Amino acid sequence: MLYSPTPMHIPDGFLAITISIFCWVISAAVIGVAISRTNKSLGEKQIPLMGVMAAFIFAAQMINFPVAGGTSGHLLGGALAAIVLGPWAGMLVMTAVIAVQGLLFQDGGLVVMGANILNMGLVTAAVGYGLYRATKNQPKGVRLAVAGVAAWLSVMTGALLCSIELWLSGTSQLAVVFPAMMGVHALIGLGEALITVSALAFIMQTRPDLLGAGSESASGSSSWAWVGGLIALVVVLFSPLASADPDGLERVAINMGFINNGLSAPYQIIPDYTIPFLGETALSTIVAGIVGVIVVGGVVFLIGRGLKAKSHS
Amino acid sequence: MHFDAFDRYHEKDSFLHHLDPRVKVVVTIVFIVSNALLPDAAWFGFLFAWIFLLLVNAASKLGVAYTLKRSLLALPFALIAITVLFSIPGKPVLQFHFLMWDLTVTDMGLLRFVSILVRSWLSVQMAILLVAVTRFPDLIHALEHLRVPAILTTIIAFLYRYLFVLTDEVFRLLRAREARSAAVPGTRSGGGVLWRAKIAGNMAGQLFLRSYERSDRIYNAMVARGYSGHLYTLNPHEMKSTDYFATAFAIVVIFVTQILGRF
Amino acid sequence: MPVTHLKKQFSLPECSGDVLTVQDLHFSYPDGHNALHGVSLKLCEGDKVALVGPNGAGKSTLMLHLNGILNGHGDVEVAGQRLTRDNLPAIRSMVGLVFQSPDDQLFSPTVFEDVAFGPLHMGLSEEEVRARVDSALEAVRMSAYRDRLSHHLSVGEKKRIAIATVLSMKPSLLVLDEPSAGLDPRARRTLINLLRDLPITMLVSTHDMKLVQELFPRTIVMDEGKVVADGLTIEILEDEALLNAHGLEKP
């Protein structure tokens, strides 16, 4: 194996089609905002810069360091990419990396790629950048420390989303997948944090001007701090809840109609959403999924608009 | 380090190699979606999908073993789904004691577990075939034609071009680290974990700076040839009648798969 | 440290500078480093000129000025047109700049896409672009490589394709930075033959004095941001005091 894939690259077949489509639409909406934002802020240099930076993240994921007992720490890169390039460019770069890993190396599936992009590229960038951005005027030591925490949390957020998707797809039980994913990624996140911090320290020492360029591109920075902080807060609050009573959560989900446990078509996770005239078919479920997703997409779009408006004022 | 380790394309002169990349991308995606739509234990559907896969494989001249070997890649992920064996209610088929748990595998759980694995196994093989018979630049063109935003396809194209160059740099850095990681017999070497992490981080920082500077030089090379913020491309792909025929055939087969999967 | 070498006149053929005229060019980098210090030179149709001098002499900086990637004080005229912001696209199609590292020059996945990049961005028709790609690859004798992937090429092949990427723009001046660096003897020989046969005005920056001797009738020596000598290669290579003063070696 040339680079060690984390347990976060979901292959095709492990997610319900509705979950896959749902994640695709959210990812596509965020990517759309990212494209329009980077177009405006980075200018004509953005294309070669983001292209080579994507190759950089890909290559940097191969840098590892031995930890103990044959295991090694390495980088996922979402937080680092967002911190050095700004959040939107960081998201696009991560999207390209995950796309190539899925397309070229089958590391992560194609139809579930939306979920992989969301987990490993978008929320990692948002959390990593948001928390780091909150330390804008702090001394270097504080910034680095926060960057480390942000990198760790970004991985944990990705893992959390990943286990929720697997759970909602009926692929895994929350009581098992949640502690397993979070446990493994608490360790992986440490490697992520250590490499991110020392890479940042290195850049701060040699070319501090480059870090300035990255964050300039993200105006509306205080909103980022809020977004990053909020997501991190959700992770922090949700984790103990889920670990303490995963079965309880599962019951809530079943009661709310999110899960149809058992054999009755696992892809029909939102039965109330089936479109009447189409009947109970797969097509109907897909259409329902799309409708649900458009609603979410609209919300995301509005948030994007909000961020934009704020940055212009 | 040699680039072959990253190239998934296999030069052959087969029907599939000559098919329009758009057709291959679309059929692959429809096939994977179809697998995801098949209900659990839709054995006829799975079987038919598998036959289609074998047919496609034959049309690629790569041999069944080729995809079979590579499809094991996704196997470790099956661990994630293992709990459905025990969690879904049904008739017990196997009971055993593991560490501190008494575990009961149910027939329904087994059906679900095997169904997840089969779906994934079929899907991964089709994706493997796709990149084995399509050159990656053609795949990028297909994405362009399929309306993936140009900025993304361009980043992907740059990523593909420079992943070989930058991974070479990483391997040089790693080799340099290895060459200096000497140990005196009888002493503990290598420093602490933190120190090792710091070295790795410095390498990443170093690589970042080199990449940044490289992107500047590439930008200059682009500007010198007339680039001024907008990219123009020529994508020499045209759908032929065989392409339309192949698409229609695949869609029919996948449709039949769905019907069979519901008996 | 100022250069104390006594400037000697070398014989030069009559040249009005119909391809390139650089007049009193000054440039300093944003970090304050003074890279060009009043550079003047003229190139005429059919000239093949070597540009030599130690690292940091300002050769690469000068080259970046020739199609307006850097803009210093002073005049740059290409084919009688003074380089300004407005005619930048036109100038860039006339000056073919090939950078030292072919991995930076070849940024597209395939050879075809890279050679087509220049003509496409000049706004030529698809037909014309294809014709130009074919003739440029023909000129560097790499026609068989049209559909190859760039990362599969050897260094020598990459260098030749890199030249094709600007030949496809049909420039009136070819500017090469260190074309023979990093090549094995056979690839270097192939490149020398190629450069000799290309019927185009060229300015080539290099440390390879054997290449200079073999290929270029005229040599310009730069040091510390200035042109310190400009003349017939045979005469300059005989002036050992000049060569020693600027860290050069007689081949």
Short mmCIF file of N, CA and C in Angstrom, two decimals, chain A residues 110-216:
data_model
loop_
_atom_site.label_atom_id
_atom_site.label_comp_id
_atom_site.label_asym_id
_atom_site.label_seq_id
_atom_site.Cartn_x
_atom_site.Cartn_y
_atom_site.Cartn_z
N LEU A 110 -17.58 5.49 -5.86
CA LEU A 110 -17.97 6.59 -6.75
C LEU A 110 -19.32 7.18 -6.36
N VAL A 111 -20.31 6.30 -6.18
CA VAL A 111 -21.63 6.81 -5.84
C VAL A 111 -21.65 7.33 -4.40
N VAL A 112 -20.82 6.77 -3.55
CA VAL A 112 -20.73 7.26 -2.17
C VAL A 112 -19.70 8.39 -2.04
N MET A 113 -19.15 8.82 -3.19
CA MET A 113 -18.08 9.83 -3.12
C MET A 113 -18.55 11.13 -2.46
N GLY A 114 -19.84 11.45 -2.69
CA GLY A 114 -20.37 12.66 -2.07
C GLY A 114 -20.21 12.61 -0.55
N ALA A 115 -20.46 11.44 0.01
CA ALA A 115 -20.30 11.28 1.46
C ALA A 115 -18.84 11.40 1.86
N ASN A 116 -17.97 10.76 1.09
CA ASN A 116 -16.55 10.84 1.41
C ASN A 116 -16.02 12.26 1.33
N ILE A 117 -16.48 13.00 0.30
CA ILE A 117 -16.06 14.39 0.17
C ILE A 117 -16.56 15.20 1.36
N LEU A 118 -17.82 14.96 1.73
CA LEU A 118 -18.40 15.68 2.86
C LEU A 118 -17.62 15.39 4.14
N ASN A 119 -17.37 14.11 4.41
CA ASN A 119 -16.71 13.73 5.66
C ASN A 119 -15.26 14.18 5.73
N MET A 120 -14.53 13.93 4.64
CA MET A 120 -13.08 14.10 4.72
C MET A 120 -12.60 15.41 4.13
N GLY A 121 -13.43 16.04 3.31
CA GLY A 121 -12.95 17.25 2.64
C GLY A 121 -13.62 18.51 3.13
N LEU A 122 -14.94 18.47 3.27
CA LEU A 122 -15.66 19.71 3.55
C LEU A 122 -15.71 20.03 5.03
N VAL A 123 -16.20 19.07 5.85
CA VAL A 123 -16.29 19.42 7.27
C VAL A 123 -14.92 19.52 7.91
N THR A 124 -13.95 18.71 7.43
CA THR A 124 -12.61 18.84 8.01
C THR A 124 -12.06 20.23 7.75
N ALA A 125 -12.29 20.74 6.53
CA ALA A 125 -11.80 22.08 6.21
C ALA A 125 -12.53 23.14 7.03
N ALA A 126 -13.85 22.99 7.17
CA ALA A 126 -14.63 23.99 7.90
C ALA A 126 -14.21 24.03 9.37
N VAL A 127 -14.12 22.86 10.00
CA VAL A 127 -13.74 22.82 11.41
C VAL A 127 -12.30 23.30 11.59
N GLY A 128 -11.40 22.75 10.76
CA GLY A 128 -9.99 23.11 10.89
C GLY A 128 -9.78 24.60 10.72
N TYR A 129 -10.36 25.15 9.66
CA TYR A 129 -10.14 26.57 9.40
C TYR A 129 -10.85 27.44 10.43
N GLY A 130 -12.11 27.08 10.74
CA GLY A 130 -12.91 27.90 11.64
C GLY A 130 -12.24 28.12 12.98
N LEU A 131 -11.80 27.02 13.59
CA LEU A 131 -11.19 27.14 14.91
C LEU A 131 -9.87 27.92 14.83
N TYR A 132 -9.09 27.63 13.79
CA TYR A 132 -7.81 28.31 13.64
C TYR A 132 -8.04 29.81 13.44
N ARG A 133 -9.07 30.13 12.66
CA ARG A 133 -9.38 31.53 12.35
C ARG A 133 -9.77 32.32 13.60
N ALA A 134 -10.34 31.60 14.56
CA ALA A 134 -10.77 32.27 15.79
C ALA A 134 -9.57 32.84 16.56
N THR A 135 -8.37 32.38 16.23
CA THR A 135 -7.18 32.83 16.96
C THR A 135 -6.43 33.91 16.19
N LYS A 136 -7.14 34.61 15.33
CA LYS A 136 -6.54 35.54 14.39
C LYS A 136 -5.44 36.43 15.00
N ASN A 137 -5.74 37.02 16.15
CA ASN A 137 -4.78 37.99 16.69
C ASN A 137 -3.99 37.46 17.89
N GLN A 138 -3.97 36.14 18.00
CA GLN A 138 -3.26 35.54 19.13
C GLN A 138 -1.79 35.34 18.79
N PRO A 139 -0.95 35.16 19.85
CA PRO A 139 0.46 34.85 19.59
C PRO A 139 0.61 33.48 18.92
N LYS A 140 1.79 33.29 18.32
CA LYS A 140 2.06 32.11 17.52
C LYS A 140 1.81 30.80 18.26
N GLY A 141 2.25 30.74 19.52
CA GLY A 141 2.09 29.51 20.30
C GLY A 141 0.63 29.10 20.41
N VAL A 142 -0.21 30.08 20.69
CA VAL A 142 -1.64 29.81 20.83
C VAL A 142 -2.22 29.33 19.50
N ARG A 143 -1.83 30.01 18.43
CA ARG A 143 -2.35 29.65 17.11
C ARG A 143 -2.01 28.21 16.77
N LEU A 144 -0.75 27.84 17.05
CA LEU A 144 -0.33 26.48 16.75
C LEU A 144 -1.08 25.47 17.59
N ALA A 145 -1.25 25.79 18.87
CA ALA A 145 -1.96 24.86 19.75
C ALA A 145 -3.38 24.67 19.26
N VAL A 146 -4.02 25.78 18.93
CA VAL A 146 -5.41 25.69 18.45
C VAL A 146 -5.47 24.93 17.12
N ALA A 147 -4.47 25.17 16.27
CA ALA A 147 -4.44 24.45 15.00
C ALA A 147 -4.39 22.94 15.24
N GLY A 148 -3.63 22.55 16.25
CA GLY A 148 -3.55 21.12 16.59
C GLY A 148 -4.90 20.58 17.02
N VAL A 149 -5.53 21.29 17.94
CA VAL A 149 -6.85 20.87 18.41
C VAL A 149 -7.83 20.83 17.23
N ALA A 150 -7.74 21.86 16.38
CA ALA A 150 -8.64 21.94 15.24
C ALA A 150 -8.43 20.76 14.30
N ALA A 151 -7.18 20.39 14.07
CA ALA A 151 -6.89 19.27 13.19
C ALA A 151 -7.47 17.98 13.78
N TRP A 152 -7.29 17.81 15.10
CA TRP A 152 -7.81 16.61 15.75
C TRP A 152 -9.33 16.57 15.65
N LEU A 153 -9.96 17.70 15.96
CA LEU A 153 -11.41 17.76 15.91
C LEU A 153 -11.95 17.56 14.49
N SER A 154 -11.18 18.03 13.50
CA SER A 154 -11.65 17.89 12.13
C SER A 154 -11.75 16.41 11.76
N VAL A 155 -10.76 15.65 12.20
CA VAL A 155 -10.80 14.21 11.93
C VAL A 155 -11.95 13.56 12.68
N MET A 156 -12.14 13.98 13.93
CA MET A 156 -13.23 13.40 14.74
C MET A 156 -14.59 13.72 14.12
N THR A 157 -14.74 14.92 13.59
CA THR A 157 -16.00 15.30 12.96
C THR A 157 -16.27 14.42 11.75
N GLY A 158 -15.24 14.23 10.95
CA GLY A 158 -15.37 13.37 9.78
C GLY A 158 -15.79 11.97 10.19
N ALA A 159 -15.14 11.45 11.22
CA ALA A 159 -15.44 10.09 11.69
C ALA A 159 -16.87 10.01 12.21
N LEU A 160 -17.29 11.07 12.88
CA LEU A 160 -18.65 11.10 13.42
C LEU A 160 -19.67 11.03 12.28
N LEU A 161 -19.47 11.88 11.29
CA LEU A 161 -20.39 11.88 10.14
C LEU A 161 -20.40 10.52 9.46
N CYS A 162 -19.21 9.97 9.30
CA CYS A 162 -19.08 8.68 8.64
C CYS A 162 -19.87 7.61 9.39
N SER A 163 -19.76 7.59 10.72
CA SER A 163 -20.49 6.54 11.44
C SER A 163 -21.99 6.79 11.40
N ILE A 164 -22.39 8.05 11.38
CA ILE A 164 -23.83 8.33 11.29
C ILE A 164 -24.38 7.86 9.95
N GLU A 165 -23.62 8.12 8.89
CA GLU A 165 -24.07 7.69 7.56
C GLU A 165 -24.20 6.17 7.48
N LEU A 166 -23.20 5.48 8.04
CA LEU A 166 -23.24 4.02 8.01
C LEU A 166 -24.42 3.50 8.82
N TRP A 167 -24.67 4.15 9.93
CA TRP A 167 -25.76 3.75 10.80
C TRP A 167 -27.10 3.99 10.11
N LEU A 168 -27.28 5.18 9.55
CA LEU A 168 -28.55 5.48 8.89
C LEU A 168 -28.78 4.59 7.67
N SER A 169 -27.70 4.08 7.10
CA SER A 169 -27.84 3.21 5.94
C SER A 169 -28.20 1.79 6.35
N GLY A 170 -28.22 1.54 7.66
CA GLY A 170 -28.51 0.18 8.13
C GLY A 170 -27.34 -0.75 7.90
N THR A 171 -26.15 -0.21 7.75
CA THR A 171 -24.97 -1.05 7.52
C THR A 171 -24.33 -1.45 8.84
N SER A 172 -24.54 -0.63 9.83
CA SER A 172 -23.85 -0.89 11.08
C SER A 172 -24.70 -0.39 12.23
N GLN A 173 -24.47 -1.00 13.39
CA GLN A 173 -25.20 -0.54 14.56
C GLN A 173 -24.48 0.62 15.19
N LEU A 174 -25.21 1.62 15.57
CA LEU A 174 -24.57 2.80 16.15
C LEU A 174 -23.73 2.42 17.36
N ALA A 175 -24.26 1.52 18.18
CA ALA A 175 -23.57 1.15 19.41
C ALA A 175 -22.19 0.58 19.13
N VAL A 176 -21.99 0.06 17.93
CA VAL A 176 -20.69 -0.52 17.61
C VAL A 176 -19.86 0.44 16.76
N VAL A 177 -20.49 0.93 15.69
CA VAL A 177 -19.71 1.71 14.74
C VAL A 177 -19.25 3.02 15.35
N PHE A 178 -20.06 3.61 16.21
CA PHE A 178 -19.69 4.91 16.76
C PHE A 178 -18.44 4.84 17.64
N PRO A 179 -18.47 4.01 18.71
CA PRO A 179 -17.24 3.96 19.52
C PRO A 179 -16.03 3.47 18.73
N ALA A 180 -16.26 2.55 17.78
CA ALA A 180 -15.13 2.04 17.00
C ALA A 180 -14.51 3.14 16.15
N MET A 181 -15.34 3.83 15.40
CA MET A 181 -14.82 4.89 14.53
C MET A 181 -14.16 6.00 15.35
N MET A 182 -14.86 6.43 16.41
CA MET A 182 -14.33 7.53 17.19
C MET A 182 -13.04 7.13 17.90
N GLY A 183 -12.99 5.89 18.37
CA GLY A 183 -11.79 5.43 19.05
C GLY A 183 -10.59 5.42 18.11
N VAL A 184 -10.77 4.79 16.95
CA VAL A 184 -9.68 4.70 15.99
C VAL A 184 -9.23 6.10 15.56
N HIS A 185 -10.23 6.96 15.32
CA HIS A 185 -9.87 8.28 14.80
C HIS A 185 -9.35 9.23 15.87
N ALA A 186 -9.62 8.92 17.13
CA ALA A 186 -9.01 9.73 18.18
C ALA A 186 -7.49 9.58 18.07
N LEU A 187 -7.04 8.36 17.72
CA LEU A 187 -5.60 8.13 17.53
C LEU A 187 -5.11 8.71 16.22
N ILE A 188 -5.85 8.41 15.14
CA ILE A 188 -5.46 8.95 13.84
C ILE A 188 -5.40 10.47 13.90
N GLY A 189 -6.35 11.04 14.63
CA GLY A 189 -6.41 12.50 14.76
C GLY A 189 -5.17 13.06 15.45
N LEU A 190 -4.59 12.28 16.36
CA LEU A 190 -3.36 12.75 17.02
C LEU A 190 -2.23 12.91 16.01
N GLY A 191 -2.10 11.90 15.15
CA GLY A 191 -1.09 12.01 14.10
C GLY A 191 -1.36 13.22 13.22
N GLU A 192 -2.62 13.38 12.87
CA GLU A 192 -3.04 14.52 12.05
C GLU A 192 -2.63 15.83 12.73
N ALA A 193 -2.94 15.91 14.04
CA ALA A 193 -2.66 17.15 14.78
C ALA A 193 -1.16 17.43 14.82
N LEU A 194 -0.38 16.39 15.12
CA LEU A 194 1.07 16.59 15.26
C LEU A 194 1.68 17.04 13.93
N ILE A 195 1.30 16.37 12.85
CA ILE A 195 1.90 16.75 11.56
C ILE A 195 1.42 18.14 11.15
N THR A 196 0.13 18.41 11.33
CA THR A 196 -0.39 19.72 10.96
C THR A 196 0.34 20.83 11.70
N VAL A 197 0.50 20.64 13.01
CA VAL A 197 1.16 21.68 13.81
C VAL A 197 2.61 21.87 13.39
N SER A 198 3.35 20.77 13.22
CA SER A 198 4.76 21.00 12.88
C SER A 198 4.91 21.51 11.45
N ALA A 199 4.02 21.10 10.55
CA ALA A 199 4.09 21.67 9.20
C ALA A 199 3.81 23.17 9.23
N LEU A 200 2.80 23.55 10.01
CA LEU A 200 2.46 24.98 10.13
C LEU A 200 3.60 25.76 10.76
N ALA A 201 4.19 25.18 11.82
CA ALA A 201 5.30 25.87 12.49
C ALA A 201 6.44 26.09 11.50
N PHE A 202 6.69 25.07 10.70
CA PHE A 202 7.74 25.17 9.69
C PHE A 202 7.45 26.30 8.70
N ILE A 203 6.20 26.36 8.24
CA ILE A 203 5.83 27.40 7.27
C ILE A 203 5.88 28.78 7.91
N MET A 204 5.39 28.88 9.16
CA MET A 204 5.41 30.17 9.86
C MET A 204 6.83 30.69 10.00
N GLN A 205 7.77 29.74 10.16
CA GLN A 205 9.14 30.15 10.36
C GLN A 205 9.80 30.58 9.05
N THR A 206 9.52 29.81 7.98
CA THR A 206 10.23 30.07 6.73
C THR A 206 9.51 31.05 5.81
N ARG A 207 8.22 30.89 5.63
CA ARG A 207 7.48 31.78 4.72
C ARG A 207 6.16 32.24 5.32
N PRO A 208 6.23 33.04 6.39
CA PRO A 208 4.97 33.45 7.02
C PRO A 208 4.05 34.20 6.06
N ASP A 209 4.64 34.80 5.02
CA ASP A 209 3.83 35.56 4.06
C ASP A 209 2.80 34.68 3.35
N LEU A 210 3.14 33.40 3.15
CA LEU A 210 2.22 32.51 2.43
C LEU A 210 0.95 32.25 3.23
N LEU A 211 1.09 32.15 4.55
CA LEU A 211 -0.10 31.92 5.38
C LEU A 211 -1.02 33.12 5.32
N GLY A 212 -0.42 34.31 5.26
CA GLY A 212 -1.23 35.52 5.14
C GLY A 212 -2.08 35.49 3.89
N ALA A 213 -1.45 35.06 2.77
CA ALA A 213 -2.15 35.02 1.49
C ALA A 213 -3.36 34.11 1.56
N GLY A 214 -3.19 32.97 2.24
CA GLY A 214 -4.28 32.01 2.33
C GLY A 214 -5.48 32.57 3.06
N SER A 215 -5.23 33.24 4.18
CA SER A 215 -6.37 33.66 4.98
C SER A 215 -7.02 34.93 4.44
N GLU A 216 -6.25 35.70 3.66
CA GLU A 216 -6.84 36.88 3.05
C GLU A 216 -8.00 36.49 2.15
#
